[in-house]
Structure formats: C-alpha cells, structure tokens
CSV table of C-alpha atoms in Angstrom, one decimal:
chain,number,residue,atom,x,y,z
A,573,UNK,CA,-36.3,-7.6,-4.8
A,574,UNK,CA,-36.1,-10.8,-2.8
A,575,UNK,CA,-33.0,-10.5,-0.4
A,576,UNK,CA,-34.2,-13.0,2.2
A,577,UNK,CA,-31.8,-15.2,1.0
A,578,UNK,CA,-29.3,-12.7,0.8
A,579,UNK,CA,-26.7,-10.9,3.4
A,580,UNK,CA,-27.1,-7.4,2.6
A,581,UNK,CA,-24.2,-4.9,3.6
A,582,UNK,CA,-24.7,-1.0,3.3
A,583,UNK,CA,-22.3,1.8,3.4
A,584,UNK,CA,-21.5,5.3,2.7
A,585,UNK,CA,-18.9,6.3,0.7
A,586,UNK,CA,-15.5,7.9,2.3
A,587,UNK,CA,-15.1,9.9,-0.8
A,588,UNK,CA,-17.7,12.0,-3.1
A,589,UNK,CA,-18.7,10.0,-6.5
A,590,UNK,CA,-18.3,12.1,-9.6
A,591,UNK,CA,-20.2,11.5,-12.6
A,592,UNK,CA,-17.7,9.6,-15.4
A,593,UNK,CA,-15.2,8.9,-13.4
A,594,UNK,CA,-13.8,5.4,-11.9
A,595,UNK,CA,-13.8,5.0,-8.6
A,596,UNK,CA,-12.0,2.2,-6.9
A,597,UNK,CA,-14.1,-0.8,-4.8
A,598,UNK,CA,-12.8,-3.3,-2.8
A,599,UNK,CA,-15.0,-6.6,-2.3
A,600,UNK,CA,-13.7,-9.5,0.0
A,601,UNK,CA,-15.7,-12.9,0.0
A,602,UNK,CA,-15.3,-16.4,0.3
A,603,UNK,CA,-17.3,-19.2,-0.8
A,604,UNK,CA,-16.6,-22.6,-1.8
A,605,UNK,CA,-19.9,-24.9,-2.4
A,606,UNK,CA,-23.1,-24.0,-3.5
A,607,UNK,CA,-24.2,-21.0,-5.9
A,608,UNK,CA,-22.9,-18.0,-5.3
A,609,UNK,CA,-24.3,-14.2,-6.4
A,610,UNK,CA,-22.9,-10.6,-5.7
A,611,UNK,CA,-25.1,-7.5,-7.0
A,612,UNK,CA,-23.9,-3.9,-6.3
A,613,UNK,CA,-26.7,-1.5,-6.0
A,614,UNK,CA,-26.3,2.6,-5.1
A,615,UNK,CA,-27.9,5.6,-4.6
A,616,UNK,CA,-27.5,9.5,-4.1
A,617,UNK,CA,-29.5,12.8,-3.3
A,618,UNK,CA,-30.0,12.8,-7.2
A,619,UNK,CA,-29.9,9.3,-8.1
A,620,UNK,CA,-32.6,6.7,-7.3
A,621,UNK,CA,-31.3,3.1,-5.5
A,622,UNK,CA,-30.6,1.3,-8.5
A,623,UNK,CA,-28.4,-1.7,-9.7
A,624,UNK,CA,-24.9,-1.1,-11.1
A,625,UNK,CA,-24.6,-2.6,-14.8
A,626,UNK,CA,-21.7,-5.1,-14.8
A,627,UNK,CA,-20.5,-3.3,-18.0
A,628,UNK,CA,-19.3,-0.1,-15.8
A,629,UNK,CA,-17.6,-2.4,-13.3
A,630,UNK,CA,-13.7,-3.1,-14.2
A,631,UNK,CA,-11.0,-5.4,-12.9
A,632,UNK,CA,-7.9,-4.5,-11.2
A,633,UNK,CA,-4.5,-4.7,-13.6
A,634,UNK,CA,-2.7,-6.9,-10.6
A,635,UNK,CA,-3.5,-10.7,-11.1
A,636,UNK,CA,-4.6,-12.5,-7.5
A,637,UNK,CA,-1.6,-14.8,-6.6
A,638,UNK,CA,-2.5,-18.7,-6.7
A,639,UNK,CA,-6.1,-17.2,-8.4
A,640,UNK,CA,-7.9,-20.1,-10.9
A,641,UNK,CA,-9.5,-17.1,-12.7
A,642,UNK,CA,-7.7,-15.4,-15.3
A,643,UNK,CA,-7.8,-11.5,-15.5
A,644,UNK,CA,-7.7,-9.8,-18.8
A,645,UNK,CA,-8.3,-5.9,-17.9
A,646,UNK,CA,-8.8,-3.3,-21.2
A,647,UNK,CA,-6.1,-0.3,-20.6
A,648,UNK,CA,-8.6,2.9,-20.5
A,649,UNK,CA,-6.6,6.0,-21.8
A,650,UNK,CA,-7.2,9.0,-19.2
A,651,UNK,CA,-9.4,12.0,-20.8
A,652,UNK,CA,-7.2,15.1,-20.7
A,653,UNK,CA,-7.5,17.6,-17.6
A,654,UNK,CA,-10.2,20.0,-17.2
A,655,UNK,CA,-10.3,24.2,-17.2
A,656,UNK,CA,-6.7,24.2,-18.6
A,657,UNK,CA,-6.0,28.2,-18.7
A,658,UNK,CA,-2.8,29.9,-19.2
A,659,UNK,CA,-1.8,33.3,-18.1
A,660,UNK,CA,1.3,36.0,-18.4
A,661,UNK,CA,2.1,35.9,-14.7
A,662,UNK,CA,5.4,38.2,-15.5
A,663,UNK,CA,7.7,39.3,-18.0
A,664,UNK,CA,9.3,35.4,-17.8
A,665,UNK,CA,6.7,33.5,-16.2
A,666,UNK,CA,3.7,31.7,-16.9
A,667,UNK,CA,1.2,30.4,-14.9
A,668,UNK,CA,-0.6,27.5,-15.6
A,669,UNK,CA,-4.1,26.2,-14.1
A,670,UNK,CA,-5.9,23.1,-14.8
A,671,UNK,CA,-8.1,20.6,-12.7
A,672,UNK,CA,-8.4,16.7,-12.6
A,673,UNK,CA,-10.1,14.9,-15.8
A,674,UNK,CA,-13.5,13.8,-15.7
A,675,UNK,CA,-11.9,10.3,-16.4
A,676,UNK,CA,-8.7,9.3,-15.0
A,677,UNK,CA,-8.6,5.5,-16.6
A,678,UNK,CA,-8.9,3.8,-13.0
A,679,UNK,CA,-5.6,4.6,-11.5
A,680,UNK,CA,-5.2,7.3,-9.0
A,681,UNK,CA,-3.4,10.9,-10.3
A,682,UNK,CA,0.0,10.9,-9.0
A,683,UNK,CA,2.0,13.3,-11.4
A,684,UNK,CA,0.7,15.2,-14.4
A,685,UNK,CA,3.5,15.7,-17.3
A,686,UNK,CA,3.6,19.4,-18.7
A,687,UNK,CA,4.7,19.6,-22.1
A,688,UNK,CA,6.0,22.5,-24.6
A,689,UNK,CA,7.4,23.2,-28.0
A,690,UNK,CA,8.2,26.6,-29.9
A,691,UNK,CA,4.8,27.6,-32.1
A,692,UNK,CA,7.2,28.2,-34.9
A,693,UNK,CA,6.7,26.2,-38.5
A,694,UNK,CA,8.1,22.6,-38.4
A,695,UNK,CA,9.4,23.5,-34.9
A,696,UNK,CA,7.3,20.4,-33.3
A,697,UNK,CA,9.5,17.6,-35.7
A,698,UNK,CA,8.3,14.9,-37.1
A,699,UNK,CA,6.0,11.7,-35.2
A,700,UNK,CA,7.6,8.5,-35.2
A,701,UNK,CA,6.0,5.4,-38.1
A,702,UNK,CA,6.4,1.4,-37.4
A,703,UNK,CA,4.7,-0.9,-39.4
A,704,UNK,CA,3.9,-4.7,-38.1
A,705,UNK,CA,3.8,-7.0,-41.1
A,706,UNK,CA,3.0,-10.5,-40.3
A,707,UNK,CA,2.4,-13.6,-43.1
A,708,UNK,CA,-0.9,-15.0,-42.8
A,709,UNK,CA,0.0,-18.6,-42.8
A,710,UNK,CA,-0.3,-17.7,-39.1
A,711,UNK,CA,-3.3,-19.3,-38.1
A,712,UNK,CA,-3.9,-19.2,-34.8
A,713,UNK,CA,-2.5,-18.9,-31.4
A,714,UNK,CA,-0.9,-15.4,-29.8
A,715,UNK,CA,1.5,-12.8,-29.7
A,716,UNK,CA,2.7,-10.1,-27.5
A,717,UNK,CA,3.9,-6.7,-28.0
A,718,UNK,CA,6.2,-4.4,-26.2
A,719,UNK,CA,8.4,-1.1,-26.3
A,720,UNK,CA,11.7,-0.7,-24.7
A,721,UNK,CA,11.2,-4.0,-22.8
A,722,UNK,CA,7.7,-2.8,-21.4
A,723,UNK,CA,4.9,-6.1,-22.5
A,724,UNK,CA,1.4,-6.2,-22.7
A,725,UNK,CA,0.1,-8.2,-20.3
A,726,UNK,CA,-2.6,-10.1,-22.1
A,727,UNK,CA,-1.6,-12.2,-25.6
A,728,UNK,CA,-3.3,-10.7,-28.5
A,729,UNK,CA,-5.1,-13.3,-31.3
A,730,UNK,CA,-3.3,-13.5,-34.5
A,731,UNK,CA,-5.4,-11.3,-36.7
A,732,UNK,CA,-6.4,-8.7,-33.9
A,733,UNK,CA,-8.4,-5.7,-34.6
A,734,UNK,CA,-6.2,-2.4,-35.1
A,735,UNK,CA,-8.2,-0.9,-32.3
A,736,UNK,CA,-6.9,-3.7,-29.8
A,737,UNK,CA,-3.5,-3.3,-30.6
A,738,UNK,CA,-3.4,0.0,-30.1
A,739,UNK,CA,-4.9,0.3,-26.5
A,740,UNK,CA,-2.3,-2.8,-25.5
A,741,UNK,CA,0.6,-0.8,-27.2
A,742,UNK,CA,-1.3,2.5,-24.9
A,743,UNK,CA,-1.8,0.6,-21.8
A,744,UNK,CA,2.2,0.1,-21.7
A,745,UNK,CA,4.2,2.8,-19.7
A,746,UNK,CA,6.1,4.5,-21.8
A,747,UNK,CA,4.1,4.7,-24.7
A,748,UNK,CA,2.2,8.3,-25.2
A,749,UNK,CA,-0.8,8.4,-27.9
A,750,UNK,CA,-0.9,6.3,-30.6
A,751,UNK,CA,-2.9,5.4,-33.6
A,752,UNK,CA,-2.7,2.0,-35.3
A,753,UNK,CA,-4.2,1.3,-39.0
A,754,UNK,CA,-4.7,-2.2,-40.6
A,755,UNK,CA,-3.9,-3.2,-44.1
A,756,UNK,CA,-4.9,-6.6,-45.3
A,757,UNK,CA,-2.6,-7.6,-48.6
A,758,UNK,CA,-2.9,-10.9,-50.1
A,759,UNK,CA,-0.1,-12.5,-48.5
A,760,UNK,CA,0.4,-10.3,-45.4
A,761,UNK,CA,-1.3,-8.0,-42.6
A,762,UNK,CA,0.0,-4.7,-42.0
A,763,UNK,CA,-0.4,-2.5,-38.6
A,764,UNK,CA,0.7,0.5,-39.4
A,765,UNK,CA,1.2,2.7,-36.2
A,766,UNK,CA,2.1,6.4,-35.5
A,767,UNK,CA,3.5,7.6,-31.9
A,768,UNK,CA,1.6,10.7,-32.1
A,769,UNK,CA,2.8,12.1,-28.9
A,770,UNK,CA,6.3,10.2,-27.9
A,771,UNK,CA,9.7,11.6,-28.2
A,772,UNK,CA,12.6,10.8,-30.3
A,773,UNK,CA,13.8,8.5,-30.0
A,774,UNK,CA,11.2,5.6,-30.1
A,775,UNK,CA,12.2,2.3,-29.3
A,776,UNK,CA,11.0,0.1,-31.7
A,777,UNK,CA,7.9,-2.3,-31.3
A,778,UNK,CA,9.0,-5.9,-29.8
A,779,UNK,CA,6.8,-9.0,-30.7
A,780,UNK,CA,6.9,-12.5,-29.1
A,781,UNK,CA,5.2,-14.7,-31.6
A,782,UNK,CA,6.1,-18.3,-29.6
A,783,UNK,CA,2.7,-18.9,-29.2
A,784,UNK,CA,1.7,-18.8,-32.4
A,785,UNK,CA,0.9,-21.6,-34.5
A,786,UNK,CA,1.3,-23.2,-36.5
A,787,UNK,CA,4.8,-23.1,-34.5
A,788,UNK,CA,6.5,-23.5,-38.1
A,789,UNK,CA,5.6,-19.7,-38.9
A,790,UNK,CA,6.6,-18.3,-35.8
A,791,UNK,CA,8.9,-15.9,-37.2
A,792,UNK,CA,7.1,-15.0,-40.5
A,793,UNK,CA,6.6,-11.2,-39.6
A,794,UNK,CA,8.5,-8.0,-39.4
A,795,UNK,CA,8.8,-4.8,-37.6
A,796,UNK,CA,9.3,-2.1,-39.8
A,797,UNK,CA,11.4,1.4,-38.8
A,798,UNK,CA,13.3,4.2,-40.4
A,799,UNK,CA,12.2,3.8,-43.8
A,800,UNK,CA,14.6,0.3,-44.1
A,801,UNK,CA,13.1,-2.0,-46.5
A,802,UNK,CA,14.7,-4.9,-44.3
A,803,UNK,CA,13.3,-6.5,-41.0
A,804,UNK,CA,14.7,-4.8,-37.8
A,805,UNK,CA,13.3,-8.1,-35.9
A,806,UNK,CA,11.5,-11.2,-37.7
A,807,UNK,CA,12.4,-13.3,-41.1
A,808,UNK,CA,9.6,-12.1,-43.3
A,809,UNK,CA,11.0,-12.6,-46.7
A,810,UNK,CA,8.5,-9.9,-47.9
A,811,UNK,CA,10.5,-7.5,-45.9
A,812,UNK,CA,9.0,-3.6,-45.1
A,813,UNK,CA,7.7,-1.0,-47.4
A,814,UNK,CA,10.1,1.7,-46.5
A,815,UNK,CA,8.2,4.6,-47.4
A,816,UNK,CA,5.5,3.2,-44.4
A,817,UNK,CA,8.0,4.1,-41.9
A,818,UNK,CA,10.2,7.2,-40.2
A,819,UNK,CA,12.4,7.6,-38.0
A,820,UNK,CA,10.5,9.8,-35.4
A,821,UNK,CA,12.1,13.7,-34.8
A,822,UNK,CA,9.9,15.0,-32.0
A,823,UNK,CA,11.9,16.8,-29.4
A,824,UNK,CA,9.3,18.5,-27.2
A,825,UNK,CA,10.3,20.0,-23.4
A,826,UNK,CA,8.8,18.2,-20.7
A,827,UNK,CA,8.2,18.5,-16.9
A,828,UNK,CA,6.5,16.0,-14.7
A,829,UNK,CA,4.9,17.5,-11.4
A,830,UNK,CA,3.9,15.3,-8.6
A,831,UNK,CA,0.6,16.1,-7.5
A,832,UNK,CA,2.1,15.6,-3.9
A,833,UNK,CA,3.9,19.3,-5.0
A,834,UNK,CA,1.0,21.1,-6.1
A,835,UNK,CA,0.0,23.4,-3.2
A,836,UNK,CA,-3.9,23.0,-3.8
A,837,UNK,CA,-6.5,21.2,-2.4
A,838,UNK,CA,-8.6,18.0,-3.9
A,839,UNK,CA,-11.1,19.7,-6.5
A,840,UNK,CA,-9.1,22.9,-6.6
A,841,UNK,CA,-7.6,24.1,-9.6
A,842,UNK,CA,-3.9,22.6,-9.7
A,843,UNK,CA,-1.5,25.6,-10.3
C-alpha cells in the first residue's frame, strides 16, 4: 500500500491473458547498493488489482551470461490440446481439429506432432524399460542424466526423488512421456523408468556421476536395457535385473505440423 518510496510503472498487455496458461514477462533493472524490491501486481474486467504470488512466477531456461545468480528452472510438461475432434472428410481423408492447450509449459507453440497407429491387438508394440541402479555408498554430491547426447541442465542430488528425475529426463528434447519408479534395496537404489510414448528405438539413459562423492564410488551404478543382466554403462558389480528391462518395440506414424502451416487464426480451431 505504501509506494511513495517506490517507482511504479503500469501497462496494458499486447496480448489477452488466459486463465492457466504462462505467459511470458520481460523485466529489466539495475541496481547495485542499497535494498532492492520488485512486486508484480494485475488486474482485469473480472479480476480485482491484486498481487501476483511468486509461486506462479517462473524463470527462463537460458542462463544470463556473466550472471552471479544461478538458475535452476522445473521443466513443465504441456497439457494436451483442447476440442480435439475427428471427422470422415472423404472416402481417404480425415480431418482433424484441435485448439491450443490451456497450458503450454512456458514456451511458445511452434509445431504440434500428430501421431497414429492401427487399432488392431498388439498393433501399438511394446514401450521401452531402463532401470538406473546406483550403490548407496554414494553419499553425496550430483549426477546428470541424458538421452542420445541431450543433458539435463541442472545436477540432480544423489538420492533424488523419482518424481524429479522424471521431469529432468521430460524436460530433455527428445524424450516423450515417461514414468519413473523408485526401489530402495539394501545395498542399491533402483529408478525404474518406462518411455511411455517414445519410439523404437530408445537411446539408452546416460549418467555423469563425476560429481559425486565420495569420488571413490563414482562409477558404482548401472544402466540397465534389453533385459541384459550386465551394465550397458557403469561398474556395478550387482549388475541389472534383466526381467526390469525391454527393449522398446513401439513403431507408431508420425507427422509434425508447423503452426506457421496451419491456415487458422490465433484461438481458432487448428485444422
């Protein structure tokens, strides 16, 4: 309420806010002695001048060059598109309409990726299984994980939460929907992950473990693929349990369609 010793800047968005979804904000400041402070406040015809929570506010993925701060962003999987309806447009054609998800994980639509398979029993194939086993003499430090030379950006703690693995193994590029289970043994802890939506082949999970300590255990773990009781990558003398893994079978048709190429306008249904 007191702003007196406060700039205060006000401005009208140059596109329409919607409900759920991100919307990008660009802030540019300087200050270099004293306290500093920022609050973002905003209204609408239905929604009364308020102050935006900091929890609904999100970094950018790009780091600032030369910047003291560190920047740790959560990947945020895009909800699936809206008013998806299919129709017999002819005797060999479909036609397809959909609009924009209510959530589109904070980066702007540039393609949509169409997908089909034959409705026929065991026509879809079979998902892809890996399985992450690392010792747990690992006491501390990091790791990183990656597919087909694509890495997280941010080191994971030894011991990470399934959840968190799976949204950095999501937030890479070319990796589809997953889902990751832990498994805590006596000796070991097991991730066990399914590429629910990726086709064959999967590239299997990379792991950096040099920043793990102690650094006398950096290569007590194991990736796990294609039902191989051996290591693919990692010395863990416990090796896999084969029957966690399988080599993935999927083999769906695919089509990506640049929203540049769909002749509709913003809010329109994309056909």
């Amino acid at each position: 309420d007191d702003t007196e010793d406060y700039a205060t800047y006000s401005a009208v968005t140059t596109i329409p806010l919607v409900a759920g979804r991100l919307t990008p904000i660009k802030i540019e400041y300087m200050e270099n002695r004293g306290a500093a402070l920022l609050r973002l406040f905003w209204e609408s015809l239905s929604q009364p001048y308020a102050l935006l929570n900091s929890n609904r506010l999100y970094h950018g993925a790009e780091h600032i060059k030369e910047s003291p701060f560190a920047v740790s962003p959560i990947s945020i999987e895009p909800k699936e598109p809206l008013s998806c309806s299919l129709f017999v447009s002819a005797w060999d054609a479909l036609l397809l309409t959909w609009q924009d998800p209510a959530d589109d994980g904070g980066e702007e639509l540039t393609k949509f990726l169409l997908e089909w398979w034959s409705n026929e029993s065991d026509q879809y194939g079979q998902t892809e299984k890996q399985m992450l086993r690392f010792k747990k003499t690992m006491g501390g430090g990091s790791f990183l994980v990656g597919v087909g030379g694509e890495w997280n950006r941010d080191p994971l703690p030894v011991g990470v939460q399934a959840s968190v693995l799976e949204r950095a193994l999501e937030g890479l590029a070319n990796v589809g929907d997953i889902s990751v289970h832990r498994e805590d043994g006596a000796d070991t802890v097991d991730y066990r992950v399914e590429f629910l939506t990726d086709n064959a082949p999967v590239s299997p999970i990379l792991v950096d473990t040099s920043a793990v300590t102690p650094s006398s255990e950096i290569d007590q773990y194991c990736v796990c693929i294609n039902g191989e009781s051996t290591c693919h990558a990692g010395l863990l003398g416990n090796g896999c349990t084969a029957s966690a893994t399988v080599a993935g079978s999927v083999a769906t048709m695919q089509a990506e369609v640049s929203v540049n190429d769909l002749n509709t306008e913003r809010n329109s249904p994309f056909e």
